[in-house]
Amino acid sequence: MSATPLVSPLDLPKTEKSQLIPPLLGASVTELTAWVQQQGQPGYRGKQLHDWIYNQGVRSLSDISVFPKNWRGELAEVPVGRSTLHYRSVAPDDTVKYLLKLADGQIVEAVGIPSDKRLTVCVSTQVGCPMACDFCATGKGGFTRNLNRAEIVDQVLTVQEDFQQRVSNVVFMGMGEPLLNTESVISAVKSLNQDVGIGARSLTLSTVGIRDRIRQLAEHNLQVTLAVSLHAPNQALREQLIPSAKAYPIEDLLAECREYVQITGRRVTFEYVLLAGVNDLPEHAMQLSKCLRGFQSHVNLIPYNPIEEVDYKRPDRDRIQAFVKILQEQNTAVSVRYSRGLEADAACGQLRSSKFKS
Ligand code: SAH
């Protein structure tokens, strides 16, 4: 994978500048140093630029007061890559939901989830999503475009600045399918790790599974946590819920996940949205355990968050506990993730869809 080229803005006619220059956010200190040198500036200004972008949260390069005045004037044209706040809402449990407006006017969701000393950010990787999973609000809205690395890193900085607290964890579980946007996602992961300073193991990438992409991800040796949205213990049921499962059968997906474990030495998390009467029966729990026998894995059960477009139901607590108990009896590692911030449409894609109803 090649790094995004950073072209010299000085050579471009003024009107084309802001459209053609890639935003700087997501660039490493090495890239920024090379870039300032291209502009005829001494190399140490690269480190200054890095500090202003990632630590001071500068939104316009013309505000970097340590840079010479005449250069600052020219730099006003170069985009940093920061979004603007379109909407913000706070749930009673202190989860904060953001709708962020991008340079082309598109809107994406990000969520800040505080807990004890941690601050987790849920980021989007696409505007919309093409996977069309039947229970997912984002999937109902269709797909618009991929996000670039700056637009992904921006979400984390935005939440960090709003909370005035360092982000400890990032989950790629907002809008979009990360493995359909691997180049931007992998460079955003590297930047979050090296530039924003979040440990690779505190970054979780969630995917519904795209053929060959899990293996490719393993080969990048990033040490991120991989979460795979399984949602069903057999092919027939998975196809019902996830259209892309037809072209990528569950056996192939699980085989690729096993390769991931072999290559990286890290366990895989399997996400499983619990839909009452659909995939939460005792036989499903038994099948799920069977699928994962001998597999270094962990099941994360997610009680369904109701969306308007379909009439699935969330199982009651007894039913959820019964499912958990079977997995435990079968020695399958399991936890339950109760979504937070439901009151303000926190669940995947729900905030954006509720704010864009006509
Ligand atoms: N496309 C990726 C990441 C985005 S969705 C993926 O599919 O993994 C993040 C997680 O939220 C996925 O496990 C997804 O299945 C789940 N999800 C989507 N809609 C949901 C809903 N209404 N209730 C509970 N979980 C949901």
Short mmCIF file of N, CA and C in Angstrom, two decimals, residues 209-335:
data_model
loop_
_atom_site.label_atom_id
_atom_site.label_comp_id
_atom_site.label_asym_id
_atom_site.label_seq_id
_atom_site.Cartn_x
_atom_site.Cartn_y
_atom_site.Cartn_z
N GLY A 209 -17.13 -9.39 6.95
CA GLY A 209 -16.32 -10.40 6.24
C GLY A 209 -16.39 -10.20 4.74
N ILE A 210 -15.24 -9.86 4.13
CA ILE A 210 -15.14 -9.70 2.68
C ILE A 210 -14.04 -10.68 2.24
N ARG A 211 -14.34 -11.51 1.26
CA ARG A 211 -13.42 -12.58 0.86
C ARG A 211 -11.99 -12.06 0.65
N ASP A 212 -11.03 -12.74 1.22
CA ASP A 212 -9.58 -12.47 1.13
C ASP A 212 -9.09 -11.26 1.93
N ARG A 213 -10.00 -10.41 2.36
CA ARG A 213 -9.56 -9.16 3.01
C ARG A 213 -9.10 -9.40 4.46
N ILE A 214 -9.63 -10.42 5.12
CA ILE A 214 -9.22 -10.69 6.51
C ILE A 214 -7.78 -11.21 6.50
N ARG A 215 -7.49 -12.08 5.50
CA ARG A 215 -6.11 -12.57 5.37
C ARG A 215 -5.17 -11.40 5.05
N GLN A 216 -5.61 -10.55 4.12
CA GLN A 216 -4.76 -9.40 3.75
C GLN A 216 -4.49 -8.52 4.97
N LEU A 217 -5.53 -8.33 5.77
CA LEU A 217 -5.37 -7.52 6.99
C LEU A 217 -4.34 -8.16 7.91
N ALA A 218 -4.42 -9.48 8.06
CA ALA A 218 -3.48 -10.21 8.93
C ALA A 218 -2.05 -9.97 8.45
N GLU A 219 -1.88 -9.94 7.12
CA GLU A 219 -0.53 -9.79 6.58
C GLU A 219 0.08 -8.41 6.84
N HIS A 220 -0.76 -7.44 7.17
CA HIS A 220 -0.25 -6.12 7.53
C HIS A 220 0.34 -6.10 8.94
N ASN A 221 0.04 -7.15 9.72
CA ASN A 221 0.63 -7.30 11.05
C ASN A 221 0.44 -6.05 11.93
N LEU A 222 -0.81 -5.62 12.03
CA LEU A 222 -1.09 -4.36 12.73
C LEU A 222 -1.34 -4.54 14.24
N GLN A 223 -1.63 -5.78 14.66
CA GLN A 223 -1.94 -6.05 16.08
C GLN A 223 -3.25 -5.42 16.54
N VAL A 224 -4.11 -5.03 15.59
CA VAL A 224 -5.43 -4.52 16.00
C VAL A 224 -6.30 -5.72 16.39
N THR A 225 -7.40 -5.44 17.10
CA THR A 225 -8.34 -6.51 17.44
C THR A 225 -9.33 -6.65 16.30
N LEU A 226 -9.55 -7.88 15.85
CA LEU A 226 -10.50 -8.12 14.76
C LEU A 226 -11.82 -8.63 15.35
N ALA A 227 -12.91 -7.98 14.96
CA ALA A 227 -14.25 -8.44 15.36
C ALA A 227 -15.00 -8.78 14.07
N VAL A 228 -15.57 -9.96 14.02
CA VAL A 228 -16.29 -10.39 12.81
C VAL A 228 -17.77 -10.53 13.13
N SER A 229 -18.60 -9.88 12.33
CA SER A 229 -20.05 -9.92 12.55
C SER A 229 -20.60 -11.22 11.98
N LEU A 230 -20.77 -12.21 12.85
CA LEU A 230 -21.22 -13.53 12.40
C LEU A 230 -22.75 -13.60 12.37
N HIS A 231 -23.38 -13.32 13.49
CA HIS A 231 -24.83 -13.15 13.60
C HIS A 231 -25.67 -14.40 13.35
N ALA A 232 -25.07 -15.46 12.86
CA ALA A 232 -25.82 -16.70 12.64
C ALA A 232 -24.84 -17.86 12.69
N PRO A 233 -25.31 -19.05 13.16
CA PRO A 233 -24.39 -20.17 13.28
C PRO A 233 -24.43 -21.10 12.07
N ASN A 234 -25.22 -20.77 11.05
CA ASN A 234 -25.25 -21.62 9.85
C ASN A 234 -25.51 -20.76 8.62
N GLN A 235 -25.22 -21.35 7.45
CA GLN A 235 -25.26 -20.59 6.21
C GLN A 235 -26.68 -20.09 5.88
N ALA A 236 -27.69 -20.94 6.06
CA ALA A 236 -29.05 -20.56 5.63
C ALA A 236 -29.51 -19.32 6.40
N LEU A 237 -29.30 -19.33 7.70
CA LEU A 237 -29.76 -18.21 8.52
C LEU A 237 -28.91 -16.96 8.26
N ARG A 238 -27.61 -17.17 8.05
CA ARG A 238 -26.74 -16.00 7.81
C ARG A 238 -27.11 -15.30 6.51
N GLU A 239 -27.44 -16.10 5.51
CA GLU A 239 -27.86 -15.52 4.21
C GLU A 239 -29.12 -14.68 4.35
N GLN A 240 -30.00 -15.13 5.24
CA GLN A 240 -31.26 -14.38 5.46
C GLN A 240 -30.99 -12.98 6.01
N LEU A 241 -29.97 -12.89 6.86
CA LEU A 241 -29.70 -11.63 7.56
C LEU A 241 -28.70 -10.75 6.83
N ILE A 242 -27.77 -11.39 6.11
CA ILE A 242 -26.63 -10.67 5.50
C ILE A 242 -26.56 -11.06 4.02
N PRO A 243 -27.00 -10.20 3.11
CA PRO A 243 -27.03 -10.58 1.69
C PRO A 243 -25.69 -11.05 1.14
N SER A 244 -24.57 -10.42 1.60
CA SER A 244 -23.26 -10.77 1.04
C SER A 244 -22.82 -12.18 1.43
N ALA A 245 -23.50 -12.79 2.40
CA ALA A 245 -23.11 -14.14 2.84
C ALA A 245 -23.31 -15.16 1.71
N LYS A 246 -24.18 -14.85 0.77
CA LYS A 246 -24.44 -15.80 -0.35
C LYS A 246 -23.16 -16.03 -1.14
N ALA A 247 -22.43 -14.96 -1.39
CA ALA A 247 -21.22 -15.05 -2.21
C ALA A 247 -19.99 -15.45 -1.39
N TYR A 248 -20.14 -15.47 -0.07
CA TYR A 248 -18.99 -15.75 0.80
C TYR A 248 -19.48 -16.62 1.96
N PRO A 249 -19.60 -17.93 1.71
CA PRO A 249 -20.21 -18.82 2.69
C PRO A 249 -19.50 -18.83 4.04
N ILE A 250 -20.27 -19.14 5.07
CA ILE A 250 -19.78 -19.09 6.45
C ILE A 250 -18.54 -19.98 6.65
N GLU A 251 -18.48 -21.11 5.96
CA GLU A 251 -17.31 -22.01 6.12
C GLU A 251 -16.04 -21.30 5.62
N ASP A 252 -16.16 -20.57 4.50
CA ASP A 252 -15.00 -19.86 3.96
C ASP A 252 -14.59 -18.72 4.89
N LEU A 253 -15.59 -18.04 5.43
CA LEU A 253 -15.32 -16.94 6.36
C LEU A 253 -14.58 -17.47 7.60
N LEU A 254 -15.11 -18.56 8.17
CA LEU A 254 -14.48 -19.11 9.38
C LEU A 254 -13.07 -19.62 9.08
N ALA A 255 -12.88 -20.19 7.89
CA ALA A 255 -11.54 -20.68 7.53
C ALA A 255 -10.57 -19.51 7.44
N GLU A 256 -11.03 -18.39 6.89
CA GLU A 256 -10.14 -17.23 6.80
C GLU A 256 -9.84 -16.65 8.19
N CYS A 257 -10.84 -16.70 9.07
CA CYS A 257 -10.61 -16.23 10.45
C CYS A 257 -9.58 -17.12 11.15
N ARG A 258 -9.62 -18.42 10.89
CA ARG A 258 -8.61 -19.31 11.49
C ARG A 258 -7.22 -18.95 11.00
N GLU A 259 -7.13 -18.59 9.71
CA GLU A 259 -5.83 -18.15 9.17
C GLU A 259 -5.37 -16.89 9.88
N TYR A 260 -6.33 -16.00 10.13
CA TYR A 260 -6.00 -14.75 10.83
C TYR A 260 -5.35 -15.05 12.19
N VAL A 261 -5.95 -16.00 12.92
CA VAL A 261 -5.42 -16.38 14.23
C VAL A 261 -4.01 -16.94 14.08
N GLN A 262 -3.83 -17.80 13.04
CA GLN A 262 -2.51 -18.40 12.82
C GLN A 262 -1.45 -17.36 12.50
N ILE A 263 -1.82 -16.41 11.63
CA ILE A 263 -0.83 -15.43 11.18
C ILE A 263 -0.51 -14.43 12.29
N THR A 264 -1.54 -13.97 12.99
CA THR A 264 -1.33 -12.87 13.95
C THR A 264 -1.10 -13.35 15.38
N GLY A 265 -1.52 -14.57 15.68
CA GLY A 265 -1.44 -15.06 17.06
C GLY A 265 -2.47 -14.40 17.97
N ARG A 266 -3.42 -13.70 17.37
CA ARG A 266 -4.43 -13.02 18.19
C ARG A 266 -5.78 -13.69 18.01
N ARG A 267 -6.59 -13.70 19.07
CA ARG A 267 -7.91 -14.31 18.94
C ARG A 267 -8.83 -13.39 18.16
N VAL A 268 -9.91 -13.97 17.64
CA VAL A 268 -10.90 -13.19 16.90
C VAL A 268 -12.16 -13.08 17.77
N THR A 269 -12.77 -11.89 17.75
CA THR A 269 -14.07 -11.72 18.42
C THR A 269 -15.16 -11.94 17.39
N PHE A 270 -16.19 -12.71 17.74
CA PHE A 270 -17.34 -12.85 16.85
C PHE A 270 -18.53 -12.09 17.44
N GLU A 271 -19.04 -11.13 16.67
CA GLU A 271 -20.22 -10.40 17.12
C GLU A 271 -21.46 -11.17 16.67
N TYR A 272 -22.47 -11.15 17.53
CA TYR A 272 -23.69 -11.92 17.24
C TYR A 272 -24.87 -11.10 17.77
N VAL A 273 -25.57 -10.44 16.84
CA VAL A 273 -26.75 -9.65 17.22
C VAL A 273 -27.89 -10.62 17.55
N LEU A 274 -28.44 -10.51 18.75
CA LEU A 274 -29.51 -11.44 19.15
C LEU A 274 -30.88 -10.90 18.74
N LEU A 275 -31.55 -11.65 17.87
CA LEU A 275 -32.87 -11.28 17.35
C LEU A 275 -33.87 -12.32 17.86
N ALA A 276 -34.86 -11.85 18.63
CA ALA A 276 -35.79 -12.79 19.28
C ALA A 276 -36.48 -13.69 18.26
N GLY A 277 -36.41 -15.01 18.54
CA GLY A 277 -37.11 -15.99 17.72
C GLY A 277 -36.43 -16.26 16.38
N VAL A 278 -35.36 -15.53 16.06
CA VAL A 278 -34.71 -15.70 14.76
C VAL A 278 -33.39 -16.47 14.91
N ASN A 279 -32.51 -15.98 15.78
CA ASN A 279 -31.18 -16.63 15.93
C ASN A 279 -30.81 -16.83 17.40
N ASP A 280 -31.84 -16.78 18.29
CA ASP A 280 -31.52 -16.85 19.73
C ASP A 280 -32.02 -18.13 20.39
N LEU A 281 -32.31 -19.16 19.60
CA LEU A 281 -32.83 -20.41 20.17
C LEU A 281 -31.67 -21.25 20.74
N PRO A 282 -31.97 -22.15 21.71
CA PRO A 282 -30.90 -22.99 22.27
C PRO A 282 -30.12 -23.74 21.20
N GLU A 283 -30.81 -24.19 20.15
CA GLU A 283 -30.07 -24.93 19.10
C GLU A 283 -29.06 -24.04 18.37
N HIS A 284 -29.39 -22.73 18.28
CA HIS A 284 -28.43 -21.82 17.64
C HIS A 284 -27.18 -21.66 18.51
N ALA A 285 -27.38 -21.60 19.82
CA ALA A 285 -26.23 -21.49 20.73
C ALA A 285 -25.36 -22.73 20.61
N MET A 286 -26.00 -23.91 20.53
CA MET A 286 -25.24 -25.16 20.40
C MET A 286 -24.43 -25.17 19.10
N GLN A 287 -25.10 -24.77 18.00
CA GLN A 287 -24.43 -24.74 16.69
C GLN A 287 -23.25 -23.76 16.68
N LEU A 288 -23.49 -22.62 17.34
CA LEU A 288 -22.45 -21.59 17.37
C LEU A 288 -21.21 -22.14 18.08
N SER A 289 -21.43 -22.79 19.22
CA SER A 289 -20.29 -23.38 19.96
C SER A 289 -19.56 -24.40 19.10
N LYS A 290 -20.34 -25.17 18.35
CA LYS A 290 -19.74 -26.20 17.49
C LYS A 290 -18.86 -25.57 16.41
N CYS A 291 -19.38 -24.50 15.80
CA CYS A 291 -18.60 -23.78 14.75
C CYS A 291 -17.26 -23.32 15.28
N LEU A 292 -17.25 -22.91 16.57
CA LEU A 292 -16.06 -22.22 17.11
C LEU A 292 -15.19 -23.13 17.97
N ARG A 293 -15.51 -24.45 17.98
CA ARG A 293 -14.73 -25.37 18.82
C ARG A 293 -13.24 -25.34 18.42
N GLY A 294 -12.39 -25.23 19.40
CA GLY A 294 -10.95 -25.26 19.13
C GLY A 294 -10.42 -24.00 18.47
N PHE A 295 -11.21 -22.98 18.49
CA PHE A 295 -10.89 -21.74 17.80
C PHE A 295 -10.53 -20.72 18.88
N GLN A 296 -9.41 -20.01 18.73
CA GLN A 296 -9.07 -18.95 19.70
C GLN A 296 -9.99 -17.77 19.45
N SER A 297 -11.12 -17.75 20.14
CA SER A 297 -12.11 -16.73 19.81
C SER A 297 -12.90 -16.33 21.04
N HIS A 298 -13.81 -15.40 20.82
CA HIS A 298 -14.62 -14.86 21.89
C HIS A 298 -15.92 -14.41 21.24
N VAL A 299 -17.05 -14.74 21.86
CA VAL A 299 -18.33 -14.32 21.27
C VAL A 299 -18.84 -13.10 22.02
N ASN A 300 -19.21 -12.08 21.26
CA ASN A 300 -19.77 -10.87 21.84
C ASN A 300 -21.23 -10.80 21.41
N LEU A 301 -22.13 -11.06 22.35
CA LEU A 301 -23.56 -11.03 22.02
C LEU A 301 -24.06 -9.59 22.11
N ILE A 302 -24.79 -9.15 21.08
CA ILE A 302 -25.32 -7.78 21.07
C ILE A 302 -26.84 -7.85 20.98
N PRO A 303 -27.54 -7.63 22.09
CA PRO A 303 -29.01 -7.61 21.99
C PRO A 303 -29.43 -6.56 20.96
N TYR A 304 -30.29 -6.94 20.06
CA TYR A 304 -30.71 -6.10 18.94
C TYR A 304 -31.25 -4.74 19.42
N ASN A 305 -30.81 -3.67 18.74
CA ASN A 305 -31.39 -2.33 18.96
C ASN A 305 -32.45 -2.11 17.91
N PRO A 306 -33.69 -1.96 18.33
CA PRO A 306 -34.77 -1.86 17.34
C PRO A 306 -34.58 -0.69 16.38
N ILE A 307 -34.82 -0.93 15.10
CA ILE A 307 -34.85 0.13 14.10
C ILE A 307 -36.24 0.15 13.48
N GLU A 308 -36.60 1.27 12.89
CA GLU A 308 -37.98 1.42 12.40
C GLU A 308 -38.33 0.54 11.22
N GLU A 309 -37.34 0.34 10.34
CA GLU A 309 -37.65 -0.25 9.03
C GLU A 309 -38.03 -1.73 9.06
N VAL A 310 -37.66 -2.45 10.13
CA VAL A 310 -37.97 -3.89 10.19
C VAL A 310 -38.56 -4.22 11.56
N ASP A 311 -39.26 -5.39 11.65
CA ASP A 311 -39.87 -5.64 12.96
C ASP A 311 -39.24 -6.81 13.72
N TYR A 312 -37.91 -6.84 13.73
CA TYR A 312 -37.23 -7.78 14.63
C TYR A 312 -37.45 -7.30 16.06
N LYS A 313 -37.25 -8.25 17.01
CA LYS A 313 -37.39 -7.86 18.41
C LYS A 313 -36.15 -8.28 19.21
N ARG A 314 -35.90 -7.51 20.24
CA ARG A 314 -34.79 -7.84 21.13
C ARG A 314 -35.28 -8.92 22.10
N PRO A 315 -34.50 -9.99 22.31
CA PRO A 315 -34.93 -11.01 23.28
C PRO A 315 -34.91 -10.45 24.70
N ASP A 316 -35.74 -11.02 25.60
CA ASP A 316 -35.71 -10.53 26.98
C ASP A 316 -34.47 -11.09 27.69
N ARG A 317 -34.23 -10.56 28.89
CA ARG A 317 -32.98 -10.90 29.60
C ARG A 317 -32.84 -12.40 29.87
N ASP A 318 -33.96 -13.08 30.22
CA ASP A 318 -33.89 -14.52 30.53
C ASP A 318 -33.41 -15.29 29.31
N ARG A 319 -33.95 -14.89 28.18
CA ARG A 319 -33.60 -15.57 26.93
C ARG A 319 -32.11 -15.34 26.60
N ILE A 320 -31.66 -14.11 26.83
CA ILE A 320 -30.24 -13.79 26.57
C ILE A 320 -29.36 -14.62 27.50
N GLN A 321 -29.77 -14.67 28.79
CA GLN A 321 -28.97 -15.42 29.78
C GLN A 321 -28.94 -16.91 29.45
N ALA A 322 -30.05 -17.43 28.95
CA ALA A 322 -30.10 -18.86 28.58
C ALA A 322 -29.11 -19.14 27.44
N PHE A 323 -29.02 -18.19 26.50
CA PHE A 323 -28.09 -18.34 25.37
C PHE A 323 -26.65 -18.32 25.89
N VAL A 324 -26.39 -17.38 26.79
CA VAL A 324 -25.05 -17.26 27.39
C VAL A 324 -24.67 -18.56 28.10
N LYS A 325 -25.64 -19.11 28.86
CA LYS A 325 -25.36 -20.28 29.69
C LYS A 325 -24.95 -21.48 28.81
N ILE A 326 -25.63 -21.64 27.69
CA ILE A 326 -25.28 -22.76 26.80
C ILE A 326 -23.86 -22.59 26.27
N LEU A 327 -23.53 -21.38 25.84
CA LEU A 327 -22.17 -21.14 25.33
C LEU A 327 -21.14 -21.44 26.41
N GLN A 328 -21.43 -20.99 27.63
CA GLN A 328 -20.47 -21.22 28.73
C GLN A 328 -20.31 -22.71 29.01
N GLU A 329 -21.45 -23.42 29.01
CA GLU A 329 -21.38 -24.87 29.26
C GLU A 329 -20.55 -25.58 28.19
N GLN A 330 -20.56 -24.99 26.99
CA GLN A 330 -19.79 -25.59 25.88
C GLN A 330 -18.36 -25.02 25.82
N ASN A 331 -17.99 -24.27 26.86
CA ASN A 331 -16.63 -23.69 26.93
C ASN A 331 -16.33 -22.69 25.81
N THR A 332 -17.35 -21.96 25.40
CA THR A 332 -17.14 -20.89 24.42
C THR A 332 -17.08 -19.58 25.19
N ALA A 333 -15.99 -18.83 25.03
CA ALA A 333 -15.84 -17.56 25.76
C ALA A 333 -16.90 -16.58 25.25
N VAL A 334 -17.62 -15.94 26.17
CA VAL A 334 -18.75 -15.10 25.75
C VAL A 334 -18.91 -13.88 26.66
N SER A 335 -19.34 -12.77 26.07
CA SER A 335 -19.75 -11.60 26.86
C SER A 335 -20.96 -10.99 26.17
#
